[in-house]
Amino acid sequence: MNPIRRANRSEELLLERERQGVRTLTIMRGIFVLIVATSVWFIGASSLDRIATSVLALLVLAGVGICLFYLPRRANVVGIGLVGCMIDISIVAVLPVIWYFSVGGSSVPPAFMLKTQISILTLALVALNALALRPLYPIVVAVGGIGVHLTILTYVLRQPDTIISSDFVTSALGPALNLGLVFSSMLVIGLTGVALAYLTWLVRRTVAQGVQLEVTNAQFSRYFSPGVVTRIASDADNFSGVGGRTQDVAVMFCDIRDFTAITENLPPSQVVAFLSEYHTCMLEVVFQFGGTIDKFIGDAIMVTFGTPDPADDDVERSVRAGMAMNDALTQLNIERGHKGQVALRQGIGIHYGPVVAGNIGTEARMEYTVIGDTVNVADRIQNACKALGETLLISEAVKQQLPSDIQVRSLSSKNVKGRHAPVELYAIIPDP
């Protein structure tokens, strides 16, 4: 996966996490309004209080439903989050007015609107917006809440009967307004919004790192068996830089016979589908035996057993995997026959020996692979399958480490291309 595709995939996953956060926030907003409306029916000061709050709750629930309906659409996540913020600000603006008129309206000092639960309500909604993975939401609601406070304060100060007092008893229990308490409340709301925005940013960064790790693990899973993916993820530092180490590895090459003749009349889309079908079939077997996909070379597959960490049974697993791959191809050909498609043949060559395994290339462009003479010999052994009419050939180094239940048939030494010394070859005898 190239860096651009990996970045796009990370952005998509992060957007999905944000969508889940906005969904949770939207549902919690609906629950919050239901709780407020229900509590008003039990402790409301008047019928006006109950009816007005219920109407507000129905409007908010309608907005919640619309947001949930449009939320699955990719481009609407941020917009829906901001719409939710506007709903929250509207709640903060409307409820104090409802409470004011429910207790008498003009017969009650306007300062009452600032002495209701407006500050606590605002703080609760600011905190609620921290559930989504976007720091903007708590800030917007905090700023909106402060704006509502200032708007009401401006209205209150313009009333001729407004009394300003710093005395706690007069302002808390009487008609007076304590400006110090009002400005303190706005300051707390602002600081809370900033603090929650920062915490949301930290959570978002953590989630983004988790998403990147998820994408990386998904990429590794294309090449490594699940156990190896876990090993790499737990020791990522040792797999992030250029370099390698020398170790003994079983290297397998698998190639489709007559691939050019089979595909010469097929359009490119069908060639891709054909290769995908074949590679998927083979990869399932490779991973079943703990192999690592090193690379695809056209129709050929290069597989290693013993990377990144070698094991005592690498050779045995490589041969058993080769045998199972031939069995899997037999089943695939049965399915292809039912579709009227030509049967496939393949050649598999396996060699065992020292290689350099690690990230080869530069910091800008690297590939985890193995290099060395062992790789070249394994490729030449696979090429010899066609000339010798065999489907699975191994070298002497592989044969020496096989258990007795895997039967082999000795072939004459063969000079493989690119090597002066002959290579002793053995064919695997299939299980009866």
Short mmCIF file of C-alpha atoms in Angstrom, two decimals:
data_model
loop_
_atom_site.label_atom_id
_atom_site.label_comp_id
_atom_site.label_asym_id
_atom_site.label_seq_id
_atom_site.Cartn_x
_atom_site.Cartn_y
_atom_site.Cartn_z
CA MET A 1 0.00 0.00 0.00
CA ASN A 2 1.57 3.27 -1.08
CA PRO A 3 1.71 6.23 1.33
CA ILE A 4 -1.18 8.05 -0.38
CA ARG A 5 -3.51 5.07 -0.20
CA ARG A 6 -2.44 4.38 3.38
CA ALA A 7 -3.16 8.01 4.31
CA ASN A 8 -6.55 7.86 2.61
CA ARG A 9 -7.41 4.64 4.43
CA SER A 10 -6.36 6.18 7.75
CA GLU A 11 -8.52 9.24 7.06
CA GLU A 12 -11.48 7.02 6.21
CA LEU A 13 -11.13 5.03 9.43
CA LEU A 14 -10.67 8.19 11.50
CA LEU A 15 -13.77 9.67 9.86
CA GLU A 16 -15.68 6.52 10.75
CA ARG A 17 -14.56 6.83 14.38
CA GLU A 18 -15.70 10.47 14.33
CA ARG A 19 -19.02 9.42 12.82
CA GLN A 20 -19.49 6.97 15.67
CA GLY A 21 -18.66 9.72 18.17
CA VAL A 22 -21.16 12.13 16.58
CA ARG A 23 -23.80 9.37 16.56
CA THR A 24 -23.24 8.75 20.26
CA LEU A 25 -23.34 12.50 20.95
CA THR A 26 -26.56 12.91 18.97
CA ILE A 27 -28.26 10.05 20.81
CA MET A 28 -27.09 11.38 24.18
CA ARG A 29 -28.44 14.82 23.23
CA GLY A 30 -31.85 13.29 22.67
CA ILE A 31 -31.69 11.42 25.98
CA PHE A 32 -30.58 14.61 27.76
CA VAL A 33 -33.55 16.58 26.42
CA LEU A 34 -35.95 13.78 27.34
CA ILE A 35 -34.61 13.82 30.90
CA VAL A 36 -35.04 17.61 31.11
CA ALA A 37 -38.57 17.46 29.69
CA THR A 38 -39.57 14.61 31.98
CA SER A 39 -38.20 16.35 35.08
CA VAL A 40 -40.16 19.51 34.21
CA TRP A 41 -43.40 17.55 34.21
CA PHE A 42 -42.72 16.54 37.81
CA ILE A 43 -41.24 19.77 39.17
CA GLY A 44 -42.41 22.38 36.64
CA ALA A 45 -43.66 25.67 38.02
CA SER A 46 -46.64 25.93 35.68
CA SER A 47 -48.51 24.41 32.76
CA LEU A 48 -46.71 26.87 30.48
CA ASP A 49 -43.40 25.47 31.71
CA ARG A 50 -44.45 21.92 30.95
CA ILE A 51 -45.98 22.61 27.55
CA ALA A 52 -43.19 24.89 26.31
CA THR A 53 -40.48 22.50 27.46
CA SER A 54 -42.27 19.59 25.80
CA VAL A 55 -42.52 21.51 22.52
CA LEU A 56 -38.81 22.32 22.72
CA ALA A 57 -38.03 18.67 23.42
CA LEU A 58 -40.08 17.54 20.40
CA LEU A 59 -38.27 20.01 18.15
CA VAL A 60 -34.88 18.86 19.45
CA LEU A 61 -35.83 15.18 19.02
CA ALA A 62 -36.92 15.93 15.46
CA GLY A 63 -33.52 17.52 14.84
CA VAL A 64 -31.82 14.50 16.42
CA GLY A 65 -33.76 12.19 14.11
CA ILE A 66 -32.81 14.19 11.03
CA CYS A 67 -29.16 14.21 12.07
CA LEU A 68 -29.15 10.43 12.60
CA PHE A 69 -30.81 9.97 9.20
CA TYR A 70 -28.17 11.96 7.32
CA LEU A 71 -25.19 10.89 9.44
CA PRO A 72 -24.26 7.77 7.38
CA ARG A 73 -23.44 10.01 4.44
CA ARG A 74 -19.69 10.56 4.35
CA ALA A 75 -19.65 14.31 3.71
CA ASN A 76 -22.13 15.19 6.45
CA VAL A 77 -20.21 14.23 9.60
CA VAL A 78 -18.72 17.62 10.47
CA GLY A 79 -21.81 19.49 9.31
CA ILE A 80 -24.10 17.35 11.45
CA GLY A 81 -21.78 17.86 14.41
CA LEU A 82 -22.05 21.63 13.99
CA VAL A 83 -25.84 21.42 13.58
CA GLY A 84 -25.89 19.58 16.89
CA CYS A 85 -23.89 22.42 18.45
CA MET A 86 -26.49 24.92 17.20
CA ILE A 87 -29.23 22.77 18.73
CA ASP A 88 -27.40 22.82 22.07
CA ILE A 89 -26.96 26.59 21.95
CA SER A 90 -30.66 26.95 21.16
CA ILE A 91 -31.52 24.85 24.22
CA VAL A 92 -29.37 27.12 26.38
CA ALA A 93 -31.07 30.20 24.91
CA VAL A 94 -34.68 29.01 25.09
CA LEU A 95 -34.94 27.18 28.41
CA PRO A 96 -34.12 30.22 30.63
CA VAL A 97 -36.78 32.22 28.79
CA ILE A 98 -39.32 29.42 29.32
CA TRP A 99 -38.45 29.25 32.99
CA TYR A 100 -38.71 33.05 33.28
CA PHE A 101 -42.21 33.25 31.83
CA SER A 102 -43.36 30.14 33.69
CA VAL A 103 -42.79 31.88 37.05
CA GLY A 104 -44.52 35.12 36.18
CA GLY A 105 -42.82 36.86 33.28
CA SER A 106 -42.87 40.64 33.60
CA SER A 107 -43.87 40.39 37.26
CA VAL A 108 -40.50 38.77 38.01
CA PRO A 109 -37.18 40.65 37.83
CA PRO A 110 -35.45 39.84 34.48
CA ALA A 111 -32.30 39.00 36.45
CA PHE A 112 -34.05 35.71 37.24
CA MET A 113 -33.03 34.40 33.81
CA LEU A 114 -29.38 34.56 34.83
CA LYS A 115 -30.07 33.02 38.22
CA THR A 116 -31.63 29.84 36.83
CA GLN A 117 -29.66 26.70 35.98
CA ILE A 118 -28.45 28.25 32.72
CA SER A 119 -24.75 27.99 33.64
CA ILE A 120 -25.03 24.36 34.77
CA LEU A 121 -27.06 23.57 31.64
CA THR A 122 -24.38 25.13 29.45
CA LEU A 123 -21.56 23.25 31.19
CA ALA A 124 -23.47 19.97 30.79
CA LEU A 125 -23.91 20.51 27.06
CA VAL A 126 -20.27 21.55 26.61
CA ALA A 127 -19.20 18.35 28.36
CA LEU A 128 -21.62 16.32 26.22
CA ASN A 129 -20.01 17.63 23.04
CA ALA A 130 -16.64 16.27 24.16
CA LEU A 131 -18.00 12.79 23.30
CA ALA A 132 -17.31 13.45 19.62
CA LEU A 133 -13.75 13.28 18.30
CA ARG A 134 -13.56 16.91 17.22
CA PRO A 135 -12.26 19.66 19.57
CA LEU A 136 -14.30 22.24 17.67
CA TYR A 137 -17.63 21.13 19.16
CA PRO A 138 -16.99 21.94 22.85
CA ILE A 139 -15.50 25.28 21.82
CA VAL A 140 -18.52 26.19 19.67
CA VAL A 141 -21.01 25.31 22.40
CA ALA A 142 -18.95 27.15 25.04
CA VAL A 143 -18.72 30.27 22.88
CA GLY A 144 -22.40 30.02 22.05
CA GLY A 145 -23.28 29.59 25.72
CA ILE A 146 -21.23 32.63 26.65
CA GLY A 147 -22.96 34.55 23.87
CA VAL A 148 -26.36 33.61 25.30
CA HIS A 149 -25.24 34.77 28.74
CA LEU A 150 -24.07 38.10 27.31
CA THR A 151 -27.28 38.56 25.33
CA ILE A 152 -29.46 37.95 28.39
CA LEU A 153 -27.18 40.12 30.52
CA THR A 154 -27.46 42.97 28.02
CA TYR A 155 -31.25 42.68 28.09
CA VAL A 156 -31.32 42.58 31.90
CA LEU A 157 -29.05 45.62 32.29
CA ARG A 158 -31.27 47.65 29.98
CA GLN A 159 -34.29 47.11 32.22
CA PRO A 160 -34.86 50.10 34.55
CA ASP A 161 -35.89 47.94 37.49
CA THR A 162 -32.72 45.83 37.45
CA ILE A 163 -30.78 45.95 40.71
CA ILE A 164 -27.02 45.34 40.76
CA SER A 165 -25.52 44.16 44.03
CA SER A 166 -22.43 42.24 45.13
CA ASP A 167 -24.11 41.15 48.35
CA PHE A 168 -24.52 37.39 48.25
CA VAL A 169 -27.80 37.22 50.16
CA THR A 170 -29.41 40.00 48.13
CA SER A 171 -28.27 38.56 44.81
CA ALA A 172 -28.79 34.90 45.61
CA LEU A 173 -32.07 35.10 47.49
CA GLY A 174 -33.37 38.48 46.39
CA PRO A 175 -34.03 40.31 43.11
CA ALA A 176 -30.52 41.75 42.69
CA LEU A 177 -27.99 40.65 40.08
CA ASN A 178 -24.37 39.93 41.02
CA LEU A 179 -22.25 40.77 37.99
CA GLY A 180 -19.23 39.09 39.54
CA LEU A 181 -21.06 35.76 39.67
CA VAL A 182 -22.31 36.16 36.10
CA PHE A 183 -18.87 36.92 34.69
CA SER A 184 -17.36 34.13 36.81
CA SER A 185 -19.86 31.69 35.33
CA MET A 186 -18.95 32.78 31.80
CA LEU A 187 -15.25 32.41 32.61
CA VAL A 188 -15.81 28.88 33.94
CA ILE A 189 -17.77 27.98 30.80
CA GLY A 190 -14.98 29.32 28.57
CA LEU A 191 -12.21 27.54 30.48
CA THR A 192 -14.22 24.33 30.54
CA GLY A 193 -14.71 24.53 26.78
CA VAL A 194 -10.98 25.03 26.20
CA ALA A 195 -10.04 22.23 28.61
CA LEU A 196 -12.49 19.78 27.06
CA ALA A 197 -11.39 20.77 23.56
CA TYR A 198 -7.79 20.00 24.53
CA LEU A 199 -8.80 16.64 26.04
CA THR A 200 -10.80 15.86 22.92
CA TRP A 201 -7.75 16.70 20.81
CA LEU A 202 -5.65 14.30 22.88
CA VAL A 203 -8.23 11.56 22.49
CA ARG A 204 -8.48 12.22 18.76
CA ARG A 205 -4.70 11.99 18.40
CA THR A 206 -4.70 8.70 20.31
CA VAL A 207 -7.48 7.35 18.11
CA ALA A 208 -5.60 8.51 15.00
CA GLN A 209 -2.52 6.62 16.16
CA GLY A 210 -4.66 3.57 16.76
CA VAL A 211 -6.15 3.90 13.28
CA GLN A 212 -2.69 4.11 11.72
CA LEU A 213 -1.66 0.98 13.61
CA GLU A 214 -4.83 -0.73 12.41
CA VAL A 215 -4.03 0.18 8.81
CA THR A 216 -0.45 -1.01 9.23
CA ASN A 217 -1.60 -4.32 10.71
CA ALA A 218 -4.08 -4.72 7.86
CA GLN A 219 -1.25 -4.15 5.40
CA PHE A 220 0.97 -6.66 7.19
CA SER A 221 -1.85 -9.22 7.13
CA ARG A 222 -1.67 -9.18 3.34
CA TYR A 223 1.82 -10.65 3.52
CA PHE A 224 2.24 -12.34 6.88
CA SER A 225 0.30 -14.98 8.75
CA PRO A 226 -1.73 -13.64 11.72
CA GLY A 227 0.83 -14.81 14.28
CA VAL A 228 3.62 -12.95 12.49
CA VAL A 229 1.50 -9.79 12.28
CA THR A 230 1.12 -9.85 16.05
CA ARG A 231 4.87 -10.34 16.44
CA ILE A 232 5.69 -7.37 14.19
CA ALA A 233 3.09 -5.12 15.83
CA SER A 234 4.54 -5.83 19.28
CA ASP A 235 8.09 -5.08 18.14
CA ALA A 236 7.51 -2.39 15.52
CA ASP A 237 10.77 -0.52 16.26
CA ASN A 238 12.86 -3.39 14.95
CA PHE A 239 10.93 -3.48 11.67
CA SER A 240 10.76 0.21 10.85
CA GLY A 241 14.25 0.97 9.53
CA VAL A 242 16.44 -0.15 6.66
CA GLY A 243 18.61 -3.17 7.38
CA GLY A 244 18.48 -6.90 7.79
CA ARG A 245 20.01 -9.94 9.41
CA THR A 246 21.42 -13.19 8.10
CA GLN A 247 19.33 -16.26 8.89
CA ASP A 248 18.37 -19.61 7.40
CA VAL A 249 15.05 -19.52 5.56
CA ALA A 250 13.02 -21.88 3.39
CA VAL A 251 12.23 -20.06 0.15
CA MET A 252 9.41 -21.15 -2.15
CA PHE A 253 8.58 -20.03 -5.67
CA CYS A 254 5.23 -20.94 -7.20
CA ASP A 255 4.40 -20.22 -10.83
CA ILE A 256 1.45 -20.87 -13.16
CA ARG A 257 2.38 -22.94 -16.20
CA ASP A 258 1.52 -21.51 -19.65
CA PHE A 259 0.20 -18.31 -18.09
CA THR A 260 0.88 -16.27 -21.24
CA ALA A 261 -0.99 -18.71 -23.46
CA ILE A 262 -3.95 -18.83 -21.06
CA THR A 263 -4.31 -15.08 -20.78
CA GLU A 264 -3.23 -13.82 -24.21
CA ASN A 265 -6.84 -13.45 -25.42
CA LEU A 266 -8.30 -12.21 -22.14
CA PRO A 267 -8.98 -8.51 -21.47
CA PRO A 268 -6.94 -7.00 -18.61
CA SER A 269 -9.90 -7.01 -16.20
CA GLN A 270 -10.33 -10.77 -16.62
CA VAL A 271 -6.60 -11.33 -16.19
CA VAL A 272 -6.72 -9.46 -12.88
CA ALA A 273 -9.76 -11.47 -11.77
CA PHE A 274 -8.08 -14.71 -12.81
CA LEU A 275 -4.90 -13.92 -10.87
CA SER A 276 -6.91 -12.78 -7.84
CA GLU A 277 -8.77 -16.09 -7.79
CA TYR A 278 -5.56 -18.09 -8.02
CA HIS A 279 -3.58 -15.98 -5.54
CA THR A 280 -6.40 -16.02 -2.99
CA CYS A 281 -6.54 -19.80 -3.16
CA MET A 282 -2.78 -20.14 -2.68
CA LEU A 283 -2.49 -17.50 0.03
CA GLU A 284 -5.02 -19.23 2.24
CA VAL A 285 -2.80 -22.32 2.22
CA VAL A 286 0.43 -20.34 2.72
CA PHE A 287 -0.94 -18.57 5.79
CA GLN A 288 -2.34 -21.83 7.13
CA PHE A 289 1.23 -23.14 7.31
CA GLY A 290 2.73 -19.92 8.68
CA GLY A 291 4.35 -18.72 5.48
CA THR A 292 5.11 -15.11 4.55
CA ILE A 293 4.26 -13.64 1.16
CA ASP A 294 7.45 -11.94 0.05
CA LYS A 295 6.15 -10.64 -3.27
CA PHE A 296 4.05 -11.32 -6.34
CA ILE A 297 6.02 -11.46 -9.56
CA GLY A 298 3.40 -11.43 -12.29
CA ASP A 299 1.65 -14.78 -11.92
CA ALA A 300 4.42 -16.13 -9.65
CA ILE A 301 4.44 -16.01 -5.85
CA MET A 302 7.56 -15.86 -3.69
CA VAL A 303 6.99 -17.23 -0.19
CA THR A 304 9.33 -17.59 2.78
CA PHE A 305 9.12 -19.78 5.86
CA GLY A 306 11.20 -18.54 8.78
CA THR A 307 10.69 -14.77 8.46
CA PRO A 308 10.85 -12.68 10.44
CA ASP A 309 11.73 -15.32 13.05
CA PRO A 310 13.06 -18.78 12.14
CA ALA A 311 11.64 -21.97 13.63
CA ASP A 312 12.77 -25.59 13.72
CA ASP A 313 9.99 -26.74 11.41
CA ASP A 314 10.34 -24.10 8.69
CA VAL A 315 11.41 -26.64 6.07
CA GLU A 316 8.71 -29.15 6.93
CA ARG A 317 6.00 -26.47 6.86
CA SER A 318 7.22 -25.20 3.50
CA VAL A 319 6.96 -28.67 1.92
CA ARG A 320 3.62 -29.45 3.50
CA ALA A 321 2.39 -26.08 2.27
CA GLY A 322 3.55 -26.94 -1.25
CA MET A 323 1.70 -30.26 -1.11
CA ALA A 324 -1.43 -28.52 0.18
CA MET A 325 -1.16 -25.89 -2.55
CA ASN A 326 -1.24 -28.63 -5.17
CA ASP A 327 -4.32 -30.12 -3.49
CA ALA A 328 -5.93 -26.68 -3.40
CA LEU A 329 -5.21 -26.22 -7.12
CA THR A 330 -6.93 -29.54 -7.83
CA GLN A 331 -10.06 -28.28 -6.07
CA LEU A 332 -9.82 -24.94 -7.87
CA ASN A 333 -9.62 -26.73 -11.22
CA ILE A 334 -12.79 -28.66 -10.39
CA GLU A 335 -14.57 -25.35 -9.82
CA ARG A 336 -13.08 -23.89 -13.00
CA GLY A 337 -14.21 -26.96 -14.92
CA HIS A 338 -17.79 -26.39 -13.81
CA LYS A 339 -17.51 -22.87 -15.27
CA GLY A 340 -16.07 -24.16 -18.55
CA GLN A 341 -12.65 -22.66 -17.79
CA VAL A 342 -9.30 -24.22 -18.62
CA ALA A 343 -7.51 -26.21 -15.90
CA LEU A 344 -4.39 -24.68 -14.39
CA ARG A 345 -1.00 -26.24 -13.78
CA GLN A 346 1.72 -24.92 -11.52
CA GLY A 347 5.31 -25.54 -10.55
CA ILE A 348 6.70 -25.15 -7.04
CA GLY A 349 10.37 -25.02 -6.11
CA ILE A 350 11.74 -24.95 -2.54
CA HIS A 351 15.27 -24.37 -1.29
CA TYR A 352 16.67 -23.82 2.19
CA GLY A 353 19.71 -21.82 3.18
CA PRO A 354 21.09 -18.51 4.44
CA VAL A 355 19.56 -15.21 3.32
CA VAL A 356 19.62 -11.60 4.42
CA ALA A 357 16.10 -10.81 5.68
CA GLY A 358 14.94 -7.30 6.46
CA ASN A 359 13.90 -3.95 5.04
CA ILE A 360 15.80 -3.44 1.80
CA GLY A 361 15.90 -0.07 0.05
CA THR A 362 15.93 3.47 1.41
CA GLU A 363 14.08 5.30 4.16
CA ALA A 364 11.81 6.78 1.48
CA ARG A 365 11.07 3.46 -0.19
CA MET A 366 11.73 0.12 1.47
CA GLU A 367 10.46 -3.43 1.21
CA TYR A 368 10.64 -6.30 3.67
CA THR A 369 12.20 -9.13 1.68
CA VAL A 370 14.96 -11.72 1.60
CA ILE A 371 17.97 -11.68 -0.72
CA GLY A 372 20.81 -14.09 -1.37
CA ASP A 373 21.84 -17.14 -3.35
CA THR A 374 19.18 -19.24 -1.63
CA VAL A 375 16.50 -17.13 -3.29
CA ASN A 376 18.07 -17.52 -6.72
CA VAL A 377 18.37 -21.29 -6.36
CA ALA A 378 14.74 -21.63 -5.24
CA ASP A 379 13.65 -19.71 -8.33
CA ARG A 380 15.78 -21.93 -10.60
CA ILE A 381 14.35 -25.08 -8.99
CA GLN A 382 10.84 -23.84 -9.73
CA ASN A 383 11.86 -23.23 -13.35
CA ALA A 384 13.15 -26.81 -13.54
CA CYS A 385 9.66 -28.17 -12.77
CA LYS A 386 8.53 -27.54 -16.33
CA ALA A 387 11.50 -29.27 -17.95
CA LEU A 388 11.23 -32.29 -15.64
CA GLY A 389 7.44 -32.53 -15.76
CA GLU A 390 7.07 -32.15 -11.98
CA THR A 391 4.82 -29.96 -9.84
CA LEU A 392 6.88 -29.80 -6.63
CA LEU A 393 10.68 -29.95 -6.51
CA ILE A 394 13.00 -29.49 -3.54
CA SER A 395 16.74 -29.27 -3.03
CA GLU A 396 19.06 -31.56 -1.09
CA ALA A 397 19.14 -28.99 1.75
CA VAL A 398 15.37 -29.28 2.09
CA LYS A 399 15.31 -33.08 1.80
CA GLN A 400 17.78 -33.49 4.65
CA GLN A 401 15.41 -31.86 7.14
CA LEU A 402 12.17 -33.58 6.17
CA PRO A 403 10.48 -36.09 8.49
CA SER A 404 10.23 -39.68 7.31
CA ASP A 405 6.51 -39.52 6.52
CA ILE A 406 7.16 -37.17 3.59
CA GLN A 407 8.31 -39.39 0.74
CA VAL A 408 10.65 -38.10 -1.96
CA ARG A 409 11.93 -39.38 -5.27
CA SER A 410 15.49 -38.61 -6.29
CA LEU A 411 16.10 -37.00 -9.64
CA SER A 412 19.38 -36.63 -11.45
CA SER A 413 21.54 -33.66 -10.60
CA LYS A 414 20.71 -30.71 -12.78
CA ASN A 415 22.62 -27.62 -13.78
CA VAL A 416 20.20 -24.82 -13.08
CA LYS A 417 20.44 -21.54 -14.93
CA GLY A 418 22.96 -19.15 -13.42
CA ARG A 419 24.90 -21.76 -11.39
CA HIS A 420 27.95 -23.79 -12.38
CA ALA A 421 27.59 -26.45 -9.72
CA PRO A 422 24.73 -28.92 -10.27
CA VAL A 423 21.81 -28.96 -7.82
CA GLU A 424 20.50 -32.26 -6.50
CA LEU A 425 16.75 -32.27 -7.01
CA TYR A 426 13.99 -34.32 -5.42
CA ALA A 427 10.35 -34.66 -6.30
CA ILE A 428 7.75 -34.95 -3.54
CA ILE A 429 5.63 -38.08 -3.77
CA PRO A 430 2.00 -37.07 -3.10
CA ASP A 431 0.15 -38.76 -0.27
CA PRO A 432 -1.92 -41.69 -1.50
#
